[in-house]
PDB file of C-alpha atoms in Angstrom:
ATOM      1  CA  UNK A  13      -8.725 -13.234   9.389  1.00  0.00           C
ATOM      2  CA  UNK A  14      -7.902 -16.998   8.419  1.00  0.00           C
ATOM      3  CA  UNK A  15     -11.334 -18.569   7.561  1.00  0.00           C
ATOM      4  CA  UNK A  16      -9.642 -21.373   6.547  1.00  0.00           C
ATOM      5  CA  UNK A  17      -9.333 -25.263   7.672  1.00  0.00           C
ATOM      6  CA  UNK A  18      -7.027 -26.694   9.947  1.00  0.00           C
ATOM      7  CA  UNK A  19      -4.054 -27.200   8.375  1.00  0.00           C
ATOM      8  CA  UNK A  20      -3.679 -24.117   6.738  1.00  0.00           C
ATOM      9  CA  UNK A  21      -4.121 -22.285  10.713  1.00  0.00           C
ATOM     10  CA  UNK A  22      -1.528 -24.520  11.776  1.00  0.00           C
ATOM     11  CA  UNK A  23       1.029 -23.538   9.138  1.00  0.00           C
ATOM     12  CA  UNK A  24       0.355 -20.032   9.777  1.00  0.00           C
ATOM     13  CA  UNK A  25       0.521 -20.243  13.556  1.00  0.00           C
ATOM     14  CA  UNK A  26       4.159 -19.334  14.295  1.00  0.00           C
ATOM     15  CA  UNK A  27       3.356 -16.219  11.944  1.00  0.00           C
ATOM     16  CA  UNK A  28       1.501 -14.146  14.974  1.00  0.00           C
ATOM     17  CA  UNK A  29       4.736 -14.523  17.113  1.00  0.00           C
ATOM     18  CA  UNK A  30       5.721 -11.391  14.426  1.00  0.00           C
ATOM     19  CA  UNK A  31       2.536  -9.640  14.135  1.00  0.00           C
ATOM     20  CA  UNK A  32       2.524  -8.636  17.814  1.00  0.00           C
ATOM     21  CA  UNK A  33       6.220  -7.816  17.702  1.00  0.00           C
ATOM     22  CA  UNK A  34       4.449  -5.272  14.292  1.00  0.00           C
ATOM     23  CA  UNK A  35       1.799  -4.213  16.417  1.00  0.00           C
ATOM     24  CA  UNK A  36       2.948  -4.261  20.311  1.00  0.00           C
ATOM     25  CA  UNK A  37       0.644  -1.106  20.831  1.00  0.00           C
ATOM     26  CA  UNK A  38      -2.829  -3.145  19.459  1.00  0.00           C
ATOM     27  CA  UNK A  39      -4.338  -6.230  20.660  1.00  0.00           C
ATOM     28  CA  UNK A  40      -4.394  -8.852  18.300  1.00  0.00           C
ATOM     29  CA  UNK A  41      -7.750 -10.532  17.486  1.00  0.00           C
ATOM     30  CA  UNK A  42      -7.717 -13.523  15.789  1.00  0.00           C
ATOM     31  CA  UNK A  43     -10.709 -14.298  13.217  1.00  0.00           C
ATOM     32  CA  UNK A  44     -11.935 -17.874  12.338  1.00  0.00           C
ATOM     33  CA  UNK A  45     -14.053 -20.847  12.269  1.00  0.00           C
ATOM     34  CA  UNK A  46     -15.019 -22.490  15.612  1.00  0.00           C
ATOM     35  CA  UNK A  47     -13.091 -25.423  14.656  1.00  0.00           C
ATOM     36  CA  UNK A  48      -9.892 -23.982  15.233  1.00  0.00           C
ATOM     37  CA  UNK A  49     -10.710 -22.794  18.578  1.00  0.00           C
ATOM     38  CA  UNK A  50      -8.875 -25.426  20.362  1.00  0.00           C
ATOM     39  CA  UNK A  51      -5.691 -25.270  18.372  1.00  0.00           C
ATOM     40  CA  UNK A  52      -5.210 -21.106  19.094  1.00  0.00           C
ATOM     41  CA  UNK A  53      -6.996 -20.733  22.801  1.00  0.00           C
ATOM     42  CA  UNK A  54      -3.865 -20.515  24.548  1.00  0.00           C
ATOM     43  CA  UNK A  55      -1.626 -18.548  22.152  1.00  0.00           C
ATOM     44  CA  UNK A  56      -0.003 -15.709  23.948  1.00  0.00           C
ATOM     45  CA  UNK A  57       0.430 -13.515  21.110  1.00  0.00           C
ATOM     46  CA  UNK A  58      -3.595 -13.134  20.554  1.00  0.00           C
ATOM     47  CA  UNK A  59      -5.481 -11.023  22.967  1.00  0.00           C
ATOM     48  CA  UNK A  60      -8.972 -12.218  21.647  1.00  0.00           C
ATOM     49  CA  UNK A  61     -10.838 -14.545  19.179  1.00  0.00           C
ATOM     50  CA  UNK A  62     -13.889 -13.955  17.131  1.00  0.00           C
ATOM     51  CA  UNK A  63     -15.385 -17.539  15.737  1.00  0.00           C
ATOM     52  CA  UNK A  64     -17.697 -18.779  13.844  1.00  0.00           C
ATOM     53  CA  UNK A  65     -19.678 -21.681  12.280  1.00  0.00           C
ATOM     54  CA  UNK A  66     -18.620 -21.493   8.265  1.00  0.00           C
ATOM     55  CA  UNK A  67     -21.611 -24.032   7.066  1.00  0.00           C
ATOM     56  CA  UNK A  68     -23.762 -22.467   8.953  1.00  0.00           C
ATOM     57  CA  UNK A  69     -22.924 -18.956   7.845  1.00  0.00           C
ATOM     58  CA  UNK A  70     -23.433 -19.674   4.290  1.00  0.00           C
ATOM     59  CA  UNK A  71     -26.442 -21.524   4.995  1.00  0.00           C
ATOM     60  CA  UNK A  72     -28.301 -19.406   7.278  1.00  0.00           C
ATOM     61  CA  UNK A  73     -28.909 -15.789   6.701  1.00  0.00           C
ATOM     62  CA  UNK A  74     -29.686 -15.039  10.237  1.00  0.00           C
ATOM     63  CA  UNK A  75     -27.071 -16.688  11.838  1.00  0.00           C
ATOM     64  CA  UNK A  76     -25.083 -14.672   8.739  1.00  0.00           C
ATOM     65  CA  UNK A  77     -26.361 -11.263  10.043  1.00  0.00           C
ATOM     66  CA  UNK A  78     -26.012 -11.482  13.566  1.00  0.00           C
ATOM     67  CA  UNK A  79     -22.222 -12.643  12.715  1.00  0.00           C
ATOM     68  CA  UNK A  80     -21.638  -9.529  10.964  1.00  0.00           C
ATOM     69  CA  UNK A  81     -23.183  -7.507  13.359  1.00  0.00           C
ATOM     70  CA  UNK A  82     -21.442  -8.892  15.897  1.00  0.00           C
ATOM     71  CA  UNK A  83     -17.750  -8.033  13.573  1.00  0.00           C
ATOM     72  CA  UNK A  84     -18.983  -4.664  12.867  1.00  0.00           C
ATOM     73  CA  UNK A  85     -19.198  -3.682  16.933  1.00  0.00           C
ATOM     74  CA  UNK A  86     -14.819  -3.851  17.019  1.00  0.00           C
ATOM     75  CA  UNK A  87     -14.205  -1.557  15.022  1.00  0.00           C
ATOM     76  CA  UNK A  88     -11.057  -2.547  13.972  1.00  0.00           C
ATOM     77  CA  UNK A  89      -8.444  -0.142  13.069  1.00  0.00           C
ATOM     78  CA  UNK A  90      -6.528  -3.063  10.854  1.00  0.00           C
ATOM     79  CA  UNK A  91      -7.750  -6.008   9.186  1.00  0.00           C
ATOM     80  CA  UNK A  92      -4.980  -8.710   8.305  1.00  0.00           C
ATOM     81  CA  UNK A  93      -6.211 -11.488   5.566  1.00  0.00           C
ATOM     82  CA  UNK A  94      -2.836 -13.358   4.653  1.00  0.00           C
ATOM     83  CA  UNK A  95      -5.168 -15.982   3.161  1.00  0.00           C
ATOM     84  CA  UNK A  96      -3.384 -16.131  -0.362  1.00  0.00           C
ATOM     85  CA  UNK A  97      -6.494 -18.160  -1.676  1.00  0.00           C
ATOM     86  CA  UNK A  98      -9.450 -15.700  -0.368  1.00  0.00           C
ATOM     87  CA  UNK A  99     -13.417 -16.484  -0.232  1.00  0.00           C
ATOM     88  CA  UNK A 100     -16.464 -14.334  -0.426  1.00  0.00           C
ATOM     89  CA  UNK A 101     -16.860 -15.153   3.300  1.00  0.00           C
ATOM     90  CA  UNK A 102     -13.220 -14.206   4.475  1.00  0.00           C
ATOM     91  CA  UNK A 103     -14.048 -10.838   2.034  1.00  0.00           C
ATOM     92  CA  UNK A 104     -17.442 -10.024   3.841  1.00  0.00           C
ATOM     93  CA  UNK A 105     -16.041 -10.418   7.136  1.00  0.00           C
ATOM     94  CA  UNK A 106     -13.108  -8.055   6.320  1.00  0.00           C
ATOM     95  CA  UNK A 107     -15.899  -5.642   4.784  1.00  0.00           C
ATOM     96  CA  UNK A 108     -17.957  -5.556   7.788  1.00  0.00           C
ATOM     97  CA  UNK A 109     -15.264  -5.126  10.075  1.00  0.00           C
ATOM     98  CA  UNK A 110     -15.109  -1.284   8.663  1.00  0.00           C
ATOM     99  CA  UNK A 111     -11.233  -0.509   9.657  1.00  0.00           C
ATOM    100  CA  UNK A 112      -9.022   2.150   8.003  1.00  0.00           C
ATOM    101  CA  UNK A 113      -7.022   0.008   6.969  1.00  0.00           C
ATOM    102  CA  UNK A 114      -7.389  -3.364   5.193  1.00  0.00           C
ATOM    103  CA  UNK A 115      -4.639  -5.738   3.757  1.00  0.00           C
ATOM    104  CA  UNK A 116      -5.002  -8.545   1.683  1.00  0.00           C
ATOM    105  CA  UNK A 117      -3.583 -10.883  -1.401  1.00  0.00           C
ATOM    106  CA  UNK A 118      -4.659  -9.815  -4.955  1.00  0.00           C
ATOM    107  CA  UNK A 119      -5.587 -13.676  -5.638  1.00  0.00           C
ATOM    108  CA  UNK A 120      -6.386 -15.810  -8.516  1.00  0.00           C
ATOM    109  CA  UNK A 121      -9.896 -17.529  -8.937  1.00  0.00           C
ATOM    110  CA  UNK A 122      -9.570 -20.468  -7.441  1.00  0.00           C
ATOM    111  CA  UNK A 123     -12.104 -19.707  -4.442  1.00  0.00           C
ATOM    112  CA  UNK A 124     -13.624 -16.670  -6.448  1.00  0.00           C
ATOM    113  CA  UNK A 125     -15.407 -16.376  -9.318  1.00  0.00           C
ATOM    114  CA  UNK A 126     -14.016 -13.366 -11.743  1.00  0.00           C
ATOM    115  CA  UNK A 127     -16.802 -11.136 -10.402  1.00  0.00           C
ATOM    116  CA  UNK A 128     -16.670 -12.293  -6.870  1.00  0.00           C
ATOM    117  CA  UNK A 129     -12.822 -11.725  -7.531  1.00  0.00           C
ATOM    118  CA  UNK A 130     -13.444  -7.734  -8.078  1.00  0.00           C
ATOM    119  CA  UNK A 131     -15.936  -7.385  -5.783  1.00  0.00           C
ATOM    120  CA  UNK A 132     -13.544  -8.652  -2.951  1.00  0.00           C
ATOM    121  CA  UNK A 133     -10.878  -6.766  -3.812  1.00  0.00           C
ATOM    122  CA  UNK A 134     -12.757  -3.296  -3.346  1.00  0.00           C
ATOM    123  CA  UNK A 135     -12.533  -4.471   0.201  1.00  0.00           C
ATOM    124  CA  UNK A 136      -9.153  -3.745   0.509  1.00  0.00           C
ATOM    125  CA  UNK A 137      -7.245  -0.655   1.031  1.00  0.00           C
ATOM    126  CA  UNK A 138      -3.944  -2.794   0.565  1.00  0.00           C
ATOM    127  CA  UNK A 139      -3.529  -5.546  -2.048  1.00  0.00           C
ATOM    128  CA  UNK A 140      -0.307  -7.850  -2.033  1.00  0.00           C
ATOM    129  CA  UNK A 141       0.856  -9.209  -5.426  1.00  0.00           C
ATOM    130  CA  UNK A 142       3.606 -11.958  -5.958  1.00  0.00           C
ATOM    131  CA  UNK A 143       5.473 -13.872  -8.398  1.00  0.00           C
ATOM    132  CA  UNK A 144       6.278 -17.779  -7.127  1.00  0.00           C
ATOM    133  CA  UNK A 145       9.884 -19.032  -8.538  1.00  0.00           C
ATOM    134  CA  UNK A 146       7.849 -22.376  -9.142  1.00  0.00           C
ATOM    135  CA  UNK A 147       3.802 -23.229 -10.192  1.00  0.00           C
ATOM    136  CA  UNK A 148       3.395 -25.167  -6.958  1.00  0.00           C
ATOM    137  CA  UNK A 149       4.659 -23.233  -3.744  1.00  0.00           C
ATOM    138  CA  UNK A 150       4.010 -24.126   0.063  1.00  0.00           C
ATOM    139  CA  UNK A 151       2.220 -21.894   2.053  1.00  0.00           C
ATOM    140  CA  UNK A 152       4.701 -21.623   4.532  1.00  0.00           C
ATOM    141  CA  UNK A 153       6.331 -19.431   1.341  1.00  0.00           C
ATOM    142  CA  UNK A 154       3.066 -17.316   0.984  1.00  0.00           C
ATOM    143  CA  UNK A 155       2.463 -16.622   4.412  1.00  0.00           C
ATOM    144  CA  UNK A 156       6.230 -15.379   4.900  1.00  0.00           C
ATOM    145  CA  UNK A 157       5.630 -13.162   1.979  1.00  0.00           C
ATOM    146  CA  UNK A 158       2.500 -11.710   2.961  1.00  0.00           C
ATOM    147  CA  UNK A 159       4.358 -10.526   6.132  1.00  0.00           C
ATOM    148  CA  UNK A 160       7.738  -8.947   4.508  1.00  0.00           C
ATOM    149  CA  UNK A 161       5.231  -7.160   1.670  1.00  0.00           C
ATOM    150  CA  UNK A 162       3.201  -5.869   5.437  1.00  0.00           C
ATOM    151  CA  UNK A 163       6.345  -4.502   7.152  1.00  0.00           C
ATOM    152  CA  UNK A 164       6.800  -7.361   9.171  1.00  0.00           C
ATOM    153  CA  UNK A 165      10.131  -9.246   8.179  1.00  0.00           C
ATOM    154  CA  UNK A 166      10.742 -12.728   8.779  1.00  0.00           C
ATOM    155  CA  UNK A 167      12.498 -15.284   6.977  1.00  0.00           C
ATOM    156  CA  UNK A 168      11.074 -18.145   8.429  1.00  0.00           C
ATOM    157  CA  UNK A 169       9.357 -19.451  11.649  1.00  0.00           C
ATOM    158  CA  UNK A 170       7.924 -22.290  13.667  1.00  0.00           C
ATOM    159  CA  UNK A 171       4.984 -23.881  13.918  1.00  0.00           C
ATOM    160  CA  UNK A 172       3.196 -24.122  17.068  1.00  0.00           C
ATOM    161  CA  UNK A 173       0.018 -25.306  18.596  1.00  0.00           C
ATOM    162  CA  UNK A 174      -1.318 -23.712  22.256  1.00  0.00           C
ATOM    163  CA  UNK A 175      -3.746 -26.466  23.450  1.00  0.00           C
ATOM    164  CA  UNK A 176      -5.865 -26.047  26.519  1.00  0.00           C
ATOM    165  CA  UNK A 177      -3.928 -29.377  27.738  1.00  0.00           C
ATOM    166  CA  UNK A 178      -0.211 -28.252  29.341  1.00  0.00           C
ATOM    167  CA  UNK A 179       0.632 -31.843  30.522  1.00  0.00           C
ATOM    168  CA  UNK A 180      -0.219 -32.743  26.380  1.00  0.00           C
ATOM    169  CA  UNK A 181       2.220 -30.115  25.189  1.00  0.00           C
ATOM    170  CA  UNK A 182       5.168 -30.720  27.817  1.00  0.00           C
ATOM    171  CA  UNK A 183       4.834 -34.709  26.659  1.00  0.00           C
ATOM    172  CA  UNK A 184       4.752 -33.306  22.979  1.00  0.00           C
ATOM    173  CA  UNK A 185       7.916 -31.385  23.187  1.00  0.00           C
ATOM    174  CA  UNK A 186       9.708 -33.897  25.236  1.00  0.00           C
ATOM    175  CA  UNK A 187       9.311 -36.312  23.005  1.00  0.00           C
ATOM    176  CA  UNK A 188      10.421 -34.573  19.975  1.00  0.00           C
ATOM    177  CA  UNK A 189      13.007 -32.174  21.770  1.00  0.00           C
ATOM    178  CA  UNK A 190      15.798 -32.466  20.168  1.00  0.00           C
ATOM    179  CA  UNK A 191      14.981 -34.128  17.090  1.00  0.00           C
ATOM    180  CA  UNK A 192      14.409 -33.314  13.253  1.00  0.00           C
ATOM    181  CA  UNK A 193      10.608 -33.379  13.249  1.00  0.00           C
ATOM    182  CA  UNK A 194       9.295 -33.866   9.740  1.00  0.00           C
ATOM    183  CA  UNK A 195       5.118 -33.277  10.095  1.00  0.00           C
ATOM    184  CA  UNK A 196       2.831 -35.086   7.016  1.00  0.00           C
ATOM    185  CA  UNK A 197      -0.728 -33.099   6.750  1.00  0.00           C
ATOM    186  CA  UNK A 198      -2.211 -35.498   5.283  1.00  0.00           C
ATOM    187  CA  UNK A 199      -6.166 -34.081   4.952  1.00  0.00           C
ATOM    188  CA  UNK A 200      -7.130 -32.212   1.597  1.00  0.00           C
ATOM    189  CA  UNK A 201     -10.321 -30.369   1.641  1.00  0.00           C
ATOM    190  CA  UNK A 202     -10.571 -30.490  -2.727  1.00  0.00           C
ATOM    191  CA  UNK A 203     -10.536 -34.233  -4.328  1.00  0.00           C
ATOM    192  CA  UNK A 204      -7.417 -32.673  -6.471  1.00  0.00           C
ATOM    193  CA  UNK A 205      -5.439 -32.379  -4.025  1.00  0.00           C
ATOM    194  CA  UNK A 206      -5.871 -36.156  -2.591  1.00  0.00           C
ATOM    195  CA  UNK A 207      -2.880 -38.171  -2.638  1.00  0.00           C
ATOM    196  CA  UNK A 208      -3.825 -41.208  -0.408  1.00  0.00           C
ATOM    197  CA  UNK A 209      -2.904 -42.811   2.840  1.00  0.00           C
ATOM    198  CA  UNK A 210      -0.716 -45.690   1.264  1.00  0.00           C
ATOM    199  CA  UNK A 211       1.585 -42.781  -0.554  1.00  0.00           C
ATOM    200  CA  UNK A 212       2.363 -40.997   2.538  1.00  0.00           C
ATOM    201  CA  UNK A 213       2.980 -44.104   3.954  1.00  0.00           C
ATOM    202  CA  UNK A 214       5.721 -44.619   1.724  1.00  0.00           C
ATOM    203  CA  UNK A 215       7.204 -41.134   1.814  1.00  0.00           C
ATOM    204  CA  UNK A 216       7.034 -41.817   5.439  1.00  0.00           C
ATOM    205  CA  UNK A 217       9.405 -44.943   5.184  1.00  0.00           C
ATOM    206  CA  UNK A 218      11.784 -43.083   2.656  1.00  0.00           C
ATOM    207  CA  UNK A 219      11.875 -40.003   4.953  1.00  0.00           C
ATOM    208  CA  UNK A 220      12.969 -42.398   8.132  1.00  0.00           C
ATOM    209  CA  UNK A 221      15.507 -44.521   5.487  1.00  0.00           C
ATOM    210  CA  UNK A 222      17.316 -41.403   4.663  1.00  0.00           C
ATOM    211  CA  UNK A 223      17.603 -40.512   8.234  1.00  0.00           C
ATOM    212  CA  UNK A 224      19.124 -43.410   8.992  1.00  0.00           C
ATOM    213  CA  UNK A 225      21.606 -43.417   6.117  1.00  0.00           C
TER     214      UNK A 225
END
């Protein structure tokens, strides 16, 4: 399950290269919003996708229903949710998707109220805890983590996207093949987390000046 945006889907993406080595024997469904359909389509370590509409889950009970009873017809025998920041909605789905066995992070409020917080974790049969070596940590470092504390170890891993578009891809690697590839994400989904065009700009610059140096 990775209800999540974008970004955060694209950072995990070389992590399912690992969890079909884990689980050769299962096929892998893959969870999320519609949004990410086009970034995951052509992956060949997923054997299936289940997506939906986010806003309009929250917003509309019957689309909300029918998603859940459409989850709840898999009957999955393990639920994965390496989201290290979960959400009622990421918590629900795993609910609904009754398997025997369900792992997740034991997470901080940030997208849970305290409540919501114990709620969710009653979900799980399987709750990963942590400690960071520094307040701020990449995801890259969570997502690796979640893996190792699942059976599954890997120290790091790539990041890949499986577009519908071959001919896209093939010019893609070609033109980065190589090459030291640094990749700025520049989109923030909370205000805090903001840092502004102009700044990356300038990282940018500094990145390509040290190169050169």
């Amino acid at each position: 399950i990775r209800t999540d945006l974008i970004g955060d889907n694209i950072v995990f993406s070389g992590a399912y290269k690992y969890i079909k080595q884990k689980y050769s024997g299962y096929e892998i469904i893959f969870i999320g919003q519609e949004m990410i359909k086009d970034l995951l389509q052509e992956c060949p370590y997923l054997d299936g996708f289940f997506y939906f509409e986010k806003e309009k889950y929250r917003k509309n009970i019957f689309y909300r229903v029918k998603t859940l009873a459409r989850i709840s017809k898999f009957r999955f025998k393990i639920v994965l949710n390496p989201m290290h920041y979960r959400d009622t909605i990421s918590d629900e789905l795993a609910l609904w998707a009754f398997a025997k066995q369900t792992v997740g992070w034991g997470v901080d409020e940030r997208n849970m109220n305290f409540a919501q917080q114990r709620r969710g974790n009653k979900v799980y049969t399987d709750l990963f805890h942590c400690e960071p070596s520094h307040n701020v940590m990449h995801e890259i470092w969570f997502n690796i983590e979640f893996l190792k504390q699942a059976g599954i170890p890997v120290q790091e891993y790539e990041l890949s996207i499986w577009s519908k578009n071959a001919d896209v891809d093939k010019k893609i690697v070609q033109s980065v093949e190589g090459k030291k590839v640094v990749s700025l994400i520049i989109d923030a989904s909370r205000k805090f987390r903001t840092w502004g065009v102009n700044n990356f700009q300038e990282l940018a610059k500094l990145i390509v000046r040290d190169q050169e140096n």
